[in-house]
PDB file of C-alpha atoms in Angstrom:
ATOM      1  CA  MET A  12       0.000   0.000   0.000  1.00  0.00           C
ATOM      2  CA  LYS A  13       2.861   2.321   0.873  1.00  0.00           C
ATOM      3  CA  ASN A  14       4.589   1.560  -2.439  1.00  0.00           C
ATOM      4  CA  LEU A  15       1.374   2.315  -4.346  1.00  0.00           C
ATOM      5  CA  ARG A  16       1.033   5.627  -2.525  1.00  0.00           C
ATOM      6  CA  ASN A  17       4.631   6.557  -3.325  1.00  0.00           C
ATOM      7  CA  ALA A  18       4.118   5.632  -6.983  1.00  0.00           C
ATOM      8  CA  ILE A  19       1.019   7.828  -7.247  1.00  0.00           C
ATOM      9  CA  ILE A  20       2.886  10.744  -5.659  1.00  0.00           C
ATOM     10  CA  ALA A  21       5.796  10.239  -8.075  1.00  0.00           C
ATOM     11  CA  VAL A  22       3.471  10.234 -11.100  1.00  0.00           C
ATOM     12  CA  ILE A  23       1.715  13.419  -9.891  1.00  0.00           C
ATOM     13  CA  LEU A  24       5.060  15.159  -9.380  1.00  0.00           C
ATOM     14  CA  LEU A  25       6.261  14.055 -12.815  1.00  0.00           C
ATOM     15  CA  ILE A  26       3.096  15.311 -14.519  1.00  0.00           C
ATOM     16  CA  GLY A  27       3.332  18.577 -12.603  1.00  0.00           C
ATOM     17  CA  PHE A  28       6.965  19.031 -13.641  1.00  0.00           C
ATOM     18  CA  GLN A  29       6.152  18.381 -17.300  1.00  0.00           C
ATOM     19  CA  ALA A  30       3.230  20.817 -17.165  1.00  0.00           C
ATOM     20  CA  GLN A  31       5.362  23.488 -15.546  1.00  0.00           C
ATOM     21  CA  ALA A  32       7.875  23.240 -18.379  1.00  0.00           C
ATOM     22  CA  GLN A  33       5.121  24.056 -20.877  1.00  0.00           C
ATOM     23  CA  ILE A  34       3.116  26.713 -19.049  1.00  0.00           C
ATOM     24  CA  LYS A  35       2.883  29.891 -21.117  1.00  0.00           C
ATOM     25  CA  VAL A  36       1.961  33.426 -20.112  1.00  0.00           C
ATOM     26  CA  GLY A  37       0.989  36.032 -22.645  1.00  0.00           C
ATOM     27  CA  VAL A  38      -0.541  39.384 -23.510  1.00  0.00           C
ATOM     28  CA  THR A  39      -3.042  40.206 -26.252  1.00  0.00           C
ATOM     29  CA  GLY A  40      -4.703  43.254 -27.769  1.00  0.00           C
ATOM     30  CA  GLY A  41      -7.248  43.880 -30.487  1.00  0.00           C
ATOM     31  CA  ILE A  42     -10.779  44.937 -31.324  1.00  0.00           C
ATOM     32  CA  ASN A  43     -14.291  43.695 -30.665  1.00  0.00           C
ATOM     33  CA  ALA A  44     -17.406  44.308 -32.745  1.00  0.00           C
ATOM     34  CA  SER A  45     -20.280  44.302 -30.243  1.00  0.00           C
ATOM     35  CA  GLN A  46     -24.034  44.201 -30.828  1.00  0.00           C
ATOM     36  CA  PHE A  47     -26.655  45.063 -28.210  1.00  0.00           C
ATOM     37  CA  ASN A  48     -29.462  42.710 -29.249  1.00  0.00           C
ATOM     38  CA  ILE A  49     -32.939  43.974 -28.326  1.00  0.00           C
ATOM     39  CA  PRO A  50     -35.399  42.140 -30.623  1.00  0.00           C
ATOM     40  CA  ILE A  51     -38.350  44.324 -29.591  1.00  0.00           C
ATOM     41  CA  ILE A  52     -36.605  47.455 -31.004  1.00  0.00           C
ATOM     42  CA  LYS A  53     -36.486  45.942 -34.502  1.00  0.00           C
ATOM     43  CA  ASP A  54     -40.271  46.321 -34.736  1.00  0.00           C
ATOM     44  CA  LEU A  55     -40.318  50.008 -33.769  1.00  0.00           C
ATOM     45  CA  GLY A  56     -38.805  51.383 -36.989  1.00  0.00           C
ATOM     46  CA  ILE A  57     -37.642  54.675 -35.521  1.00  0.00           C
ATOM     47  CA  VAL A  58     -34.754  53.201 -33.525  1.00  0.00           C
ATOM     48  CA  SER A  59     -32.037  50.871 -34.806  1.00  0.00           C
ATOM     49  CA  VAL A  60     -29.098  49.430 -32.884  1.00  0.00           C
ATOM     50  CA  LYS A  61     -25.933  48.815 -34.903  1.00  0.00           C
ATOM     51  CA  ARG A  62     -22.707  46.970 -34.174  1.00  0.00           C
ATOM     52  CA  GLY A  63     -19.886  49.198 -32.917  1.00  0.00           C
ATOM     53  CA  ILE A  64     -16.115  48.744 -32.637  1.00  0.00           C
ATOM     54  CA  GLY A  65     -14.310  48.802 -29.284  1.00  0.00           C
ATOM     55  CA  LEU A  66     -10.887  47.871 -27.929  1.00  0.00           C
ATOM     56  CA  THR A  67      -9.844  44.878 -25.863  1.00  0.00           C
ATOM     57  CA  THR A  68      -6.601  44.012 -24.051  1.00  0.00           C
ATOM     58  CA  GLY A  69      -5.652  41.282 -21.629  1.00  0.00           C
ATOM     59  CA  VAL A  70      -3.271  38.739 -20.151  1.00  0.00           C
ATOM     60  CA  PHE A  71      -3.550  34.952 -20.034  1.00  0.00           C
ATOM     61  CA  VAL A  72      -1.976  31.757 -18.732  1.00  0.00           C
ATOM     62  CA  THR A  73      -2.121  28.454 -20.641  1.00  0.00           C
ATOM     63  CA  THR A  74      -1.474  25.156 -18.846  1.00  0.00           C
ATOM     64  CA  PRO A  75      -1.466  21.741 -20.605  1.00  0.00           C
ATOM     65  CA  LEU A  76      -3.835  19.056 -19.343  1.00  0.00           C
ATOM     66  CA  VAL A  77      -3.369  15.943 -21.464  1.00  0.00           C
ATOM     67  CA  GLY A  78      -2.234  15.453 -25.053  1.00  0.00           C
ATOM     68  CA  PRO A  79      -3.273  18.417 -27.226  1.00  0.00           C
ATOM     69  CA  LEU A  80      -5.725  19.704 -24.594  1.00  0.00           C
ATOM     70  CA  SER A  81      -4.851  22.763 -22.471  1.00  0.00           C
ATOM     71  CA  VAL A  82      -6.732  25.112 -20.192  1.00  0.00           C
ATOM     72  CA  ARG A  83      -6.470  28.885 -20.557  1.00  0.00           C
ATOM     73  CA  ALA A  84      -7.371  31.464 -17.925  1.00  0.00           C
ATOM     74  CA  GLU A  85      -7.599  35.122 -18.989  1.00  0.00           C
ATOM     75  CA  GLY A  86      -8.057  38.553 -17.473  1.00  0.00           C
ATOM     76  CA  ASN A  87      -9.318  41.102 -20.031  1.00  0.00           C
ATOM     77  CA  TYR A  88     -10.457  44.695 -20.334  1.00  0.00           C
ATOM     78  CA  MET A  89     -13.108  45.329 -22.994  1.00  0.00           C
ATOM     79  CA  SER A  90     -14.722  48.518 -24.257  1.00  0.00           C
ATOM     80  CA  ARG A  91     -18.017  47.856 -26.071  1.00  0.00           C
ATOM     81  CA  ASP A  92     -19.412  50.463 -28.444  1.00  0.00           C
ATOM     82  CA  TYR A  93     -23.137  50.258 -29.199  1.00  0.00           C
ATOM     83  CA  VAL A  94     -24.384  52.544 -31.984  1.00  0.00           C
ATOM     84  CA  VAL A  95     -28.011  53.724 -31.773  1.00  0.00           C
ATOM     85  CA  LYS A  96     -29.610  55.565 -34.716  1.00  0.00           C
ATOM     86  CA  ILE A  97     -32.886  57.488 -34.385  1.00  0.00           C
ATOM     87  CA  ASP A  98     -34.641  58.318 -37.663  1.00  0.00           C
ATOM     88  CA  PRO A  99     -37.325  61.028 -37.261  1.00  0.00           C
ATOM     89  CA  ASP A 100     -38.754  60.172 -40.710  1.00  0.00           C
ATOM     90  CA  ALA A 101     -40.412  57.159 -39.135  1.00  0.00           C
ATOM     91  CA  LEU A 102     -42.618  59.496 -37.067  1.00  0.00           C
ATOM     92  CA  THR A 103     -44.323  61.123 -40.016  1.00  0.00           C
ATOM     93  CA  GLU A 104     -45.156  60.253 -43.606  1.00  0.00           C
ATOM     94  CA  LYS A 105     -45.832  63.835 -44.783  1.00  0.00           C
ATOM     95  CA  VAL A 106     -42.683  65.641 -43.656  1.00  0.00           C
ATOM     96  CA  ASP A 107     -39.193  64.696 -44.824  1.00  0.00           C
ATOM     97  CA  ILE A 108     -36.748  65.360 -41.991  1.00  0.00           C
ATOM     98  CA  PRO A 109     -33.256  65.506 -43.558  1.00  0.00           C
ATOM     99  CA  PHE A 110     -31.217  64.413 -40.559  1.00  0.00           C
ATOM    100  CA  ASN A 111     -30.917  61.616 -38.049  1.00  0.00           C
ATOM    101  CA  ILE A 112     -29.706  61.417 -34.496  1.00  0.00           C
ATOM    102  CA  THR A 113     -26.955  59.004 -33.518  1.00  0.00           C
ATOM    103  CA  ALA A 114     -25.793  57.886 -30.101  1.00  0.00           C
ATOM    104  CA  HIS A 115     -22.679  55.909 -29.184  1.00  0.00           C
ATOM    105  CA  LEU A 116     -22.895  54.107 -25.873  1.00  0.00           C
ATOM    106  CA  LYS A 117     -19.380  53.053 -24.837  1.00  0.00           C
ATOM    107  CA  SER A 118     -19.467  50.630 -21.915  1.00  0.00           C
ATOM    108  CA  ARG A 119     -16.378  49.370 -20.117  1.00  0.00           C
ATOM    109  CA  TYR A 120     -16.118  45.819 -18.790  1.00  0.00           C
ATOM    110  CA  TYR A 121     -13.562  43.567 -17.203  1.00  0.00           C
ATOM    111  CA  GLU A 122     -13.937  39.891 -18.000  1.00  0.00           C
ATOM    112  CA  VAL A 123     -12.486  36.589 -16.791  1.00  0.00           C
ATOM    113  CA  PRO A 124     -12.764  33.831 -19.439  1.00  0.00           C
ATOM    114  CA  LEU A 125     -11.930  30.187 -18.672  1.00  0.00           C
ATOM    115  CA  LEU A 126     -11.323  28.277 -21.905  1.00  0.00           C
ATOM    116  CA  LEU A 127     -10.259  24.874 -23.176  1.00  0.00           C
ATOM    117  CA  GLN A 128      -7.669  24.951 -25.956  1.00  0.00           C
ATOM    118  CA  VAL A 129      -7.178  22.097 -28.427  1.00  0.00           C
ATOM    119  CA  ASP A 130      -3.918  22.236 -30.384  1.00  0.00           C
ATOM    120  CA  LEU A 131      -4.177  21.054 -34.005  1.00  0.00           C
ATOM    121  CA  GLY A 132      -0.452  20.573 -34.571  1.00  0.00           C
ATOM    122  CA  ARG A 133       3.008  20.810 -33.005  1.00  0.00           C
ATOM    123  CA  GLY A 134       5.081  22.392 -35.778  1.00  0.00           C
ATOM    124  CA  PRO A 135       6.545  25.911 -35.954  1.00  0.00           C
ATOM    125  CA  VAL A 136       3.198  27.075 -37.370  1.00  0.00           C
ATOM    126  CA  SER A 137       0.027  25.496 -36.027  1.00  0.00           C
ATOM    127  CA  ALA A 138      -3.620  26.179 -35.286  1.00  0.00           C
ATOM    128  CA  TYR A 139      -5.830  25.675 -32.258  1.00  0.00           C
ATOM    129  CA  LEU A 140      -9.480  25.796 -31.195  1.00  0.00           C
ATOM    130  CA  LEU A 141     -10.922  27.584 -28.159  1.00  0.00           C
ATOM    131  CA  GLY A 142     -14.163  27.060 -26.259  1.00  0.00           C
ATOM    132  CA  GLY A 143     -15.548  27.918 -22.847  1.00  0.00           C
ATOM    133  CA  GLY A 144     -17.235  30.706 -20.937  1.00  0.00           C
ATOM    134  CA  ALA A 145     -16.598  34.087 -19.328  1.00  0.00           C
ATOM    135  CA  LEU A 146     -17.802  36.155 -16.415  1.00  0.00           C
ATOM    136  CA  SER A 147     -17.885  39.899 -17.160  1.00  0.00           C
ATOM    137  CA  GLY A 148     -18.210  42.786 -14.726  1.00  0.00           C
ATOM    138  CA  TYR A 149     -19.711  46.156 -15.713  1.00  0.00           C
ATOM    139  CA  MET A 150     -17.637  49.252 -14.855  1.00  0.00           C
ATOM    140  CA  ASN A 151     -19.202  52.399 -16.379  1.00  0.00           C
ATOM    141  CA  SER A 152     -20.427  53.964 -19.621  1.00  0.00           C
ATOM    142  CA  LYS A 153     -20.120  57.112 -21.719  1.00  0.00           C
ATOM    143  CA  LEU A 154     -22.894  58.350 -23.999  1.00  0.00           C
ATOM    144  CA  GLY A 155     -22.029  60.381 -27.101  1.00  0.00           C
ATOM    145  CA  VAL A 156     -24.857  62.105 -28.976  1.00  0.00           C
ATOM    146  CA  GLY A 157     -24.595  63.622 -32.449  1.00  0.00           C
ATOM    147  CA  VAL A 158     -26.405  64.590 -35.650  1.00  0.00           C
ATOM    148  CA  LEU A 159     -25.563  63.192 -39.104  1.00  0.00           C
ATOM    149  CA  GLY A 160     -22.747  61.174 -37.593  1.00  0.00           C
ATOM    150  CA  VAL A 161     -21.043  64.211 -36.008  1.00  0.00           C
ATOM    151  CA  SER A 162     -20.623  63.905 -32.238  1.00  0.00           C
ATOM    152  CA  LEU A 163     -21.912  66.942 -30.350  1.00  0.00           C
ATOM    153  CA  VAL A 164     -21.745  65.967 -26.683  1.00  0.00           C
ATOM    154  CA  SER A 165     -20.275  63.206 -24.523  1.00  0.00           C
ATOM    155  CA  ILE A 166     -21.892  62.371 -21.189  1.00  0.00           C
ATOM    156  CA  PRO A 167     -20.278  60.085 -18.573  1.00  0.00           C
ATOM    157  CA  ILE A 168     -22.756  57.640 -17.052  1.00  0.00           C
ATOM    158  CA  ARG A 169     -22.138  55.708 -13.858  1.00  0.00           C
ATOM    159  CA  ASN A 170     -25.269  53.600 -13.655  1.00  0.00           C
ATOM    160  CA  ILE A 171     -27.995  53.222 -16.270  1.00  0.00           C
ATOM    161  CA  GLY A 172     -29.434  49.933 -15.118  1.00  0.00           C
ATOM    162  CA  PHE A 173     -26.761  47.581 -16.458  1.00  0.00           C
ATOM    163  CA  ARG A 174     -26.284  44.377 -14.506  1.00  0.00           C
ATOM    164  CA  LYS A 175     -23.081  44.243 -12.531  1.00  0.00           C
ATOM    165  CA  THR A 176     -22.202  40.774 -13.851  1.00  0.00           C
ATOM    166  CA  GLU A 177     -22.828  38.945 -17.122  1.00  0.00           C
ATOM    167  CA  TRP A 178     -22.202  35.394 -18.350  1.00  0.00           C
ATOM    168  CA  SER A 179     -21.266  34.522 -21.922  1.00  0.00           C
ATOM    169  CA  ALA A 180     -20.205  31.527 -24.020  1.00  0.00           C
ATOM    170  CA  ILE A 181     -17.086  31.709 -26.198  1.00  0.00           C
ATOM    171  CA  GLY A 182     -15.941  29.773 -29.261  1.00  0.00           C
ATOM    172  CA  GLY A 183     -13.073  30.534 -31.600  1.00  0.00           C
ATOM    173  CA  ALA A 184      -9.814  29.581 -33.270  1.00  0.00           C
ATOM    174  CA  GLY A 185      -6.266  30.837 -33.473  1.00  0.00           C
ATOM    175  CA  MET A 186      -2.897  30.419 -35.134  1.00  0.00           C
ATOM    176  CA  ARG A 187       0.468  30.104 -33.393  1.00  0.00           C
ATOM    177  CA  VAL A 188       3.857  30.973 -34.936  1.00  0.00           C
ATOM    178  CA  ASP A 189       6.991  29.851 -33.070  1.00  0.00           C
ATOM    179  CA  MET A 190       9.478  32.760 -32.970  1.00  0.00           C
ATOM    180  CA  GLY A 191      12.010  30.974 -30.752  1.00  0.00           C
ATOM    181  CA  PHE A 192      11.837  33.043 -27.587  1.00  0.00           C
ATOM    182  CA  ALA A 193       8.020  33.280 -27.743  1.00  0.00           C
ATOM    183  CA  ASP A 194       4.941  32.379 -29.768  1.00  0.00           C
ATOM    184  CA  PHE A 195       3.142  34.956 -31.881  1.00  0.00           C
ATOM    185  CA  ILE A 196      -0.606  34.292 -31.857  1.00  0.00           C
ATOM    186  CA  VAL A 197      -3.576  35.576 -33.850  1.00  0.00           C
ATOM    187  CA  GLU A 198      -7.128  34.775 -32.714  1.00  0.00           C
ATOM    188  CA  GLY A 199     -10.728  35.233 -33.721  1.00  0.00           C
ATOM    189  CA  ARG A 200     -13.630  34.345 -31.450  1.00  0.00           C
ATOM    190  CA  TYR A 201     -17.368  34.768 -31.073  1.00  0.00           C
ATOM    191  CA  GLN A 202     -18.785  35.691 -27.674  1.00  0.00           C
ATOM    192  CA  HIS A 203     -22.508  35.104 -27.096  1.00  0.00           C
ATOM    193  CA  GLY A 204     -24.175  36.708 -24.094  1.00  0.00           C
ATOM    194  CA  LEU A 205     -26.259  34.465 -21.838  1.00  0.00           C
ATOM    195  CA  THR A 206     -27.479  37.234 -19.516  1.00  0.00           C
ATOM    196  CA  ASP A 207     -29.663  40.287 -20.157  1.00  0.00           C
ATOM    197  CA  LEU A 208     -27.483  43.398 -19.848  1.00  0.00           C
ATOM    198  CA  VAL A 209     -30.255  45.661 -18.526  1.00  0.00           C
ATOM    199  CA  ASN A 210     -32.724  44.503 -15.915  1.00  0.00           C
ATOM    200  CA  VAL A 211     -35.791  46.579 -15.012  1.00  0.00           C
ATOM    201  CA  PRO A 212     -37.140  45.780 -11.524  1.00  0.00           C
ATOM    202  CA  ALA A 213     -40.255  43.618 -11.677  1.00  0.00           C
ATOM    203  CA  LEU A 214     -43.589  45.427 -11.424  1.00  0.00           C
ATOM    204  CA  GLN A 215     -46.030  43.630  -9.117  1.00  0.00           C
ATOM    205  CA  GLY A 216     -44.077  40.417  -9.573  1.00  0.00           C
ATOM    206  CA  VAL A 217     -44.120  40.594 -13.394  1.00  0.00           C
ATOM    207  CA  ASN A 218     -40.794  40.810 -15.254  1.00  0.00           C
ATOM    208  CA  VAL A 219     -41.231  43.495 -17.935  1.00  0.00           C
ATOM    209  CA  THR A 220     -37.600  43.519 -19.146  1.00  0.00           C
ATOM    210  CA  PRO A 221     -37.344  42.694 -22.886  1.00  0.00           C
ATOM    211  CA  LYS A 222     -34.632  40.314 -23.980  1.00  0.00           C
ATOM    212  CA  ASN A 223     -31.402  42.310 -24.349  1.00  0.00           C
ATOM    213  CA  ARG A 224     -28.114  40.491 -24.680  1.00  0.00           C
ATOM    214  CA  ASN A 225     -24.676  41.223 -26.052  1.00  0.00           C
ATOM    215  CA  ASN A 226     -22.744  39.358 -28.715  1.00  0.00           C
ATOM    216  CA  SER A 227     -19.271  40.221 -29.936  1.00  0.00           C
ATOM    217  CA  PHE A 228     -16.813  39.196 -32.614  1.00  0.00           C
ATOM    218  CA  VAL A 229     -13.318  39.565 -31.156  1.00  0.00           C
ATOM    219  CA  PHE A 230     -10.090  39.708 -33.169  1.00  0.00           C
ATOM    220  CA  LYS A 231      -6.749  40.049 -31.421  1.00  0.00           C
ATOM    221  CA  ALA A 232      -3.044  39.267 -31.584  1.00  0.00           C
ATOM    222  CA  GLY A 233      -0.332  38.846 -28.981  1.00  0.00           C
ATOM    223  CA  VAL A 234       2.633  36.875 -27.707  1.00  0.00           C
ATOM    224  CA  ALA A 235       2.908  33.858 -25.403  1.00  0.00           C
ATOM    225  CA  VAL A 236       6.175  33.203 -23.542  1.00  0.00           C
ATOM    226  CA  PRO A 237       7.028  29.773 -22.076  1.00  0.00           C
ATOM    227  CA  ILE A 238       7.983  30.017 -18.412  1.00  0.00           C
ATOM    228  CA  ASN A 239      10.790  27.477 -18.849  1.00  0.00           C
ATOM    229  CA  ARG A 240      12.660  28.740 -21.915  1.00  0.00           C
ATOM    230  CA  SER A 241      15.709  26.547 -21.329  1.00  0.00           C
ATOM    231  CA  SER A 242      13.608  23.371 -21.756  1.00  0.00           C
ATOM    232  CA  LYS A 243      12.270  24.642 -25.061  1.00  0.00           C
ATOM    233  CA  ASN A 244      15.740  25.564 -26.285  1.00  0.00           C
ATOM    234  CA  ARG A 245      17.186  22.199 -25.268  1.00  0.00           C
ATOM    235  CA  LYS A 246      14.475  20.359 -27.193  1.00  0.00           C
ATOM    236  CA  ARG A 247      15.122  22.470 -30.288  1.00  0.00           C
ATOM    237  CA  ARG A 248      18.915  22.023 -30.254  1.00  0.00           C
ATOM    238  CA  GLY A 249      18.804  18.358 -29.305  1.00  0.00           C
ATOM    239  CA  PRO A 250      21.334  16.525 -27.077  1.00  0.00           C
ATOM    240  CA  VAL A 251      24.743  18.152 -26.692  1.00  0.00           C
ATOM    241  CA  ALA A 252      27.716  15.828 -26.999  1.00  0.00           C
ATOM    242  CA  SER A 253      29.901  15.641 -23.920  1.00  0.00           C
ATOM    243  CA  LEU A 254      33.533  16.670 -24.169  1.00  0.00           C
TER     244      LEU A 254
END
């Protein structure tokens, strides 16, 4: 029994050592195209919500599990830009109003994704798949209002009814290029909101909040650095003959 226990401990230590040699830490940056989906608005005609472009940055750690499967934990900052267009022509059929009103709602979030990564190759250039979920936390917003696409005023907003936390599902793919000292990575992913962003308090026990969820296409690039560079270099150079 004691020998079995010692063998299990030895295997765990060996696996842990191998994983440590392959752990990678990295930084990324890019853009996200976010859409505030409110199906009920599509039937109004006067108001339309368009996809806007925001920035995203973050750090991550990737740890191998077994074979080509790894787990990735991230900490990201994301700025979502929702574009709202109000067309006064929809209010009247007799008068042609030659302008429209636009509003850009920029909301800032921090998010913590936990993803599974499946490597599709081991060469100097390879691809991988990503899938998992994320917890996002709302920070604050800024509302910009303009006419004919020209911004006239920008108003900081601290609380407009957004939920403090939001869950989302993530799926995507990436490409890795081995540069020797680090990996250069390029990724694209789709993030689908599972939680309504705005929640109106229930009236007499009836939930009157229309469905309103976020989805984003995220494109970013970055670098991933192995913690144990010497192991990677030794594998690349091969065994060194003794003198």
